[in-house]
Coordinates of C-alpha atoms and ligand atoms in Angstrom, one line a residue:
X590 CA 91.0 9.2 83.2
X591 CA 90.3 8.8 79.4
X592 CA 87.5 10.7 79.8
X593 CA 89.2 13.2 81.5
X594 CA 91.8 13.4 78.7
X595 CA 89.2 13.7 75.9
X596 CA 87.1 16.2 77.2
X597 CA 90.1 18.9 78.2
X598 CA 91.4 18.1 74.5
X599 CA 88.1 18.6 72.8
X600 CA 87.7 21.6 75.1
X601 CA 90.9 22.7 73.5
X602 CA 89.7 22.4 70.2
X603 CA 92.1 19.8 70.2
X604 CA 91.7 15.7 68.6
X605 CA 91.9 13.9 71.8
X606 CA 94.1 10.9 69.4
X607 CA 96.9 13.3 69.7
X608 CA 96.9 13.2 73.5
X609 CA 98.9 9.7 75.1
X610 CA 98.3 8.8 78.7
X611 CA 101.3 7.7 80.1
X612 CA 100.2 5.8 83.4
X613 CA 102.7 6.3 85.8
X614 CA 102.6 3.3 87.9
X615 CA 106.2 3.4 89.9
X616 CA 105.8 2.3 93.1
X617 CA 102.0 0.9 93.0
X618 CA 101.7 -2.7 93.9
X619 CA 100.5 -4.6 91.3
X620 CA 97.0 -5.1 92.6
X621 CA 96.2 -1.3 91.4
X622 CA 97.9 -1.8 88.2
X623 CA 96.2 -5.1 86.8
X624 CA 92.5 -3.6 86.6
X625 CA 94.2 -0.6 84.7
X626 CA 96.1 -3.2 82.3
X627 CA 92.6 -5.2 82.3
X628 CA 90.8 -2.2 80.6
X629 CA 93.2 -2.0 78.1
X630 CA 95.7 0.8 79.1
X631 CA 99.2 0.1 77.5
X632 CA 101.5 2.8 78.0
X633 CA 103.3 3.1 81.2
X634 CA 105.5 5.4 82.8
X635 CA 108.5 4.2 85.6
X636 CA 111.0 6.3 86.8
X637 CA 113.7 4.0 88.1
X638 CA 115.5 1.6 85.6
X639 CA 115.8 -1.5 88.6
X640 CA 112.1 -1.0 89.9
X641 CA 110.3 -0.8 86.5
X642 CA 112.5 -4.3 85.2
X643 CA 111.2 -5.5 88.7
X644 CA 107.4 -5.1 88.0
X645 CA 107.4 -5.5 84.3
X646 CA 110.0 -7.9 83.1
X647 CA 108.3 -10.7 81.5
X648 CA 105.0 -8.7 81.1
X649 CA 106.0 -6.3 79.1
X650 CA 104.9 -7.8 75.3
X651 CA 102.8 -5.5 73.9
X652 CA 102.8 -2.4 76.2
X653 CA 104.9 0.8 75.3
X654 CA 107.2 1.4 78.5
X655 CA 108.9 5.3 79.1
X656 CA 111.3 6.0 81.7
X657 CA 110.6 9.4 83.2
X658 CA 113.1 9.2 86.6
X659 CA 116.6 10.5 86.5
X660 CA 119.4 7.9 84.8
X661 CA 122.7 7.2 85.6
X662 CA 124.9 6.9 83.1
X663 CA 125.7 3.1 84.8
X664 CA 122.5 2.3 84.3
X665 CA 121.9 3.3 81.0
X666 CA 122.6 0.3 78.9
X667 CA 119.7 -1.9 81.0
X668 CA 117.5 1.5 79.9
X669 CA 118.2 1.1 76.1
X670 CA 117.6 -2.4 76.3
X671 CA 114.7 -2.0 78.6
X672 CA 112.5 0.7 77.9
X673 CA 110.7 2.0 74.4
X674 CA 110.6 5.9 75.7
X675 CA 113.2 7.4 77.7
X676 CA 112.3 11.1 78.5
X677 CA 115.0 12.4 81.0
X678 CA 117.7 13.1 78.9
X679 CA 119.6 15.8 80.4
X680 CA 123.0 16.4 80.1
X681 CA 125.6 15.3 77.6
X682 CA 127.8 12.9 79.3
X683 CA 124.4 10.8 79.2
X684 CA 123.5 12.0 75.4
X685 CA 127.3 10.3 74.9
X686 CA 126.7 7.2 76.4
X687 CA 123.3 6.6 75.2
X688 CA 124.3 7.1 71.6
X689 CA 126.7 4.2 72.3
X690 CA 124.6 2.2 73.6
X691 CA 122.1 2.6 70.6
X692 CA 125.2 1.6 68.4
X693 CA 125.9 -1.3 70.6
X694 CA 122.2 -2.4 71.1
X695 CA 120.9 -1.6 67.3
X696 CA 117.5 -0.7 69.8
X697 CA 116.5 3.1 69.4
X698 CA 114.3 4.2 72.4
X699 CA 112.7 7.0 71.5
X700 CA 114.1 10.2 73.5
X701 CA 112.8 13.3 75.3
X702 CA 115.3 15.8 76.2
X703 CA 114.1 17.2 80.0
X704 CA 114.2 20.7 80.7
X705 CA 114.0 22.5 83.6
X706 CA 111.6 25.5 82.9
X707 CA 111.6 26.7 86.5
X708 CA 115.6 26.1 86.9
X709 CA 115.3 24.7 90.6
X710 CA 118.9 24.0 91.4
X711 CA 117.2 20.8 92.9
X712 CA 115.5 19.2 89.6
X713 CA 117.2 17.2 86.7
X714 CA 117.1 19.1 83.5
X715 CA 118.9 21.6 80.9
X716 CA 117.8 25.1 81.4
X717 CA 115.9 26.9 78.9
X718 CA 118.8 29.0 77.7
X719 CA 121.2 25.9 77.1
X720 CA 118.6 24.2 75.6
X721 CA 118.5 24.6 71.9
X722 CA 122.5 24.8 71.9
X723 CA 122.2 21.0 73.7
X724 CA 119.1 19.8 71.3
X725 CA 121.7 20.5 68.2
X726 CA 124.6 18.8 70.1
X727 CA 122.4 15.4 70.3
X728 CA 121.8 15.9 66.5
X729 CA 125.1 16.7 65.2
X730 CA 127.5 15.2 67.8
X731 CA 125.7 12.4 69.1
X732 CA 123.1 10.9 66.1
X733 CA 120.3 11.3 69.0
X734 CA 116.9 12.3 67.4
X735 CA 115.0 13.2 69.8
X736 CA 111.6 13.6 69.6
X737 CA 110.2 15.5 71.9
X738 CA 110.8 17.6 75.5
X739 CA 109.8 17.1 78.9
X740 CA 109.2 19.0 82.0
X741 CA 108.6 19.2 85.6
X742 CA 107.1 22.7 86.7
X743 CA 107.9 23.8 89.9
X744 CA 105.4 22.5 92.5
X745 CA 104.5 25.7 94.3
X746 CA 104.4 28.0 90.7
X747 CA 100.9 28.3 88.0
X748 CA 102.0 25.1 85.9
X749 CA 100.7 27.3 82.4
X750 CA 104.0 29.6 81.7
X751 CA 106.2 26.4 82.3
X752 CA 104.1 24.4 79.3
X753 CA 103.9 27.2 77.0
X754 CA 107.4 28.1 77.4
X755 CA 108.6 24.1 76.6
X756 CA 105.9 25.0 73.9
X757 CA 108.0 27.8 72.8
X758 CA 111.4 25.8 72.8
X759 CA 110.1 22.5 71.2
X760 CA 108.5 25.0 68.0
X761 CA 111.6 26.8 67.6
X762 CA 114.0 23.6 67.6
X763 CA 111.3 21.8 65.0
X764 CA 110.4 19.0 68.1
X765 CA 106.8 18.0 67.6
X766 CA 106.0 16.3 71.2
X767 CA 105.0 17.8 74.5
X768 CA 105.6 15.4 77.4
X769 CA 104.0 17.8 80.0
X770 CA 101.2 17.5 82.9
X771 CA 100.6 15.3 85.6
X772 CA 97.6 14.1 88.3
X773 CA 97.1 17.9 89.8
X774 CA 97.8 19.7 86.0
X775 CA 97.4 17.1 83.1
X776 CA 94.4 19.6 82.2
X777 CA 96.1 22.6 81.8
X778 CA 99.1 20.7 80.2
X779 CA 96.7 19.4 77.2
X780 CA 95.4 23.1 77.2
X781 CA 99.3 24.2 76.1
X782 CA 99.6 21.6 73.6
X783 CA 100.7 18.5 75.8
X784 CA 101.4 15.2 73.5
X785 CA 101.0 13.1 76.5
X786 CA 100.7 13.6 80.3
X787 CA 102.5 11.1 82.7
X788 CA 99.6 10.6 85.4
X789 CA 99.8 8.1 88.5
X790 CA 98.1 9.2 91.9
X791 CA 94.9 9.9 89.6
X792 CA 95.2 6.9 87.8
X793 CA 96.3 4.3 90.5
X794 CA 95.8 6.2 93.9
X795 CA 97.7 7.2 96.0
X796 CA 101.3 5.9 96.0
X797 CA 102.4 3.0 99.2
Ligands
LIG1099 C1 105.7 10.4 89.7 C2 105.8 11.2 88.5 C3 104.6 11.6 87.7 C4 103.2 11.2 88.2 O1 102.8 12.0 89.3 P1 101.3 12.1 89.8 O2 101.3 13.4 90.5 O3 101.1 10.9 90.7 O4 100.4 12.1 88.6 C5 104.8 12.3 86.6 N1 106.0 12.6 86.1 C6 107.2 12.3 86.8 C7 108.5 12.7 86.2 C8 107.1 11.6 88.0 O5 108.2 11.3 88.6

């Protein structure tokens, strides 16, 4: 999978440093996951809060842990304490309460605000047309910095105009990271500038 990720960002013209794999390992029993820890991967991707505390408390030292599921606001003190990354911010009762907890915690995950390029009534995210107006709102009224944006294209669309257009809205809103691209697209995604790609079937196998 390195491999992989080298040669589609040298065949961007791209330096494949500036491209993290972000092994999604939720719901992979730990027998697929400690040959991947073994050769010396140590960024991983979870996307429920309970689960990922389940397989990595304890084990964690080390490793650089994102949350890329959906969080409840009820859950989103255990994710600032928890996790390093947390890429699914996407709405602003949530941007309000993880501010808090920040204050509370003095821990600063870094943040990804998720949008939702193909606006699928079904998928977690802020639209593309809300989004800069929501990006200033975790600047000015909640002290969020985020860092970066994240994206899930729809499954049944050409992946490409769903990157370059969270390409388009990071540039304009001065956000330098791409979380885009995953097993079936993580080529195309580095092709459209992708930071890092959150891969798991291709990593692990499938998922039990
Ligand atoms: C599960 C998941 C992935 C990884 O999917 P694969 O197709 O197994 O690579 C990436 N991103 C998110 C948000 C996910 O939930």
């Amino acid at each position: 999978m390195v491999a992989r990720i080298a040669r589609a960002a040298q065949g961007a013209g791209r330096d494949p440093r500036d491209v993290t794999l972000v092994a999604v390992s939720k719901q992979q029993p730990w027998d697929a996951i400690a040959p991947v820890l073994a050769a010396g991967q140590k960024v991983f991707g979870e996307n429920r809060v309970q689960e990922a505390e389940a397989r990595w408390a304890g084990k964690a030292d080390g490793l650089t842990l994102h949350l890329i599921g959906p969080l409840q606001t009820n859950k989103a003190k255990e994710a600032v304490a928890f996790f390093d990354v947390i890429e699914s911010l996407d709405r602003e009762k949530l941007a309000r309460v993880l501010a808090e907890e920040v204050q509370k915690q003095g821990r600063s995950p870094r943040i990804y605000v998720q949008v939702n390029t193909g606006e699928e009534p079904q998928k977690a995210g802020i639209t593309p047309s809300d989004a800069d107006a929501f990006i200033a709102a975790c600047r000015t009224s909640f002290g969020l910095q985020p860092e970066g944006l994240m994206c899930i294209p729809p499954a049944e669309e050409p992946p490409g105009p769903h990157f370059a257009l969270l390409r388009t809205i990071a540039e304009r809103n001065g956000l330098s990271k791409l979380s885009m691209g995953m097993s079936g697209d993580f080529e195309t995604a580095i092709r459209f500038g992708a930071t890092s790609v959150r891969v798991g079937s291709a990593v692990f196998g499938a998922r039990t």
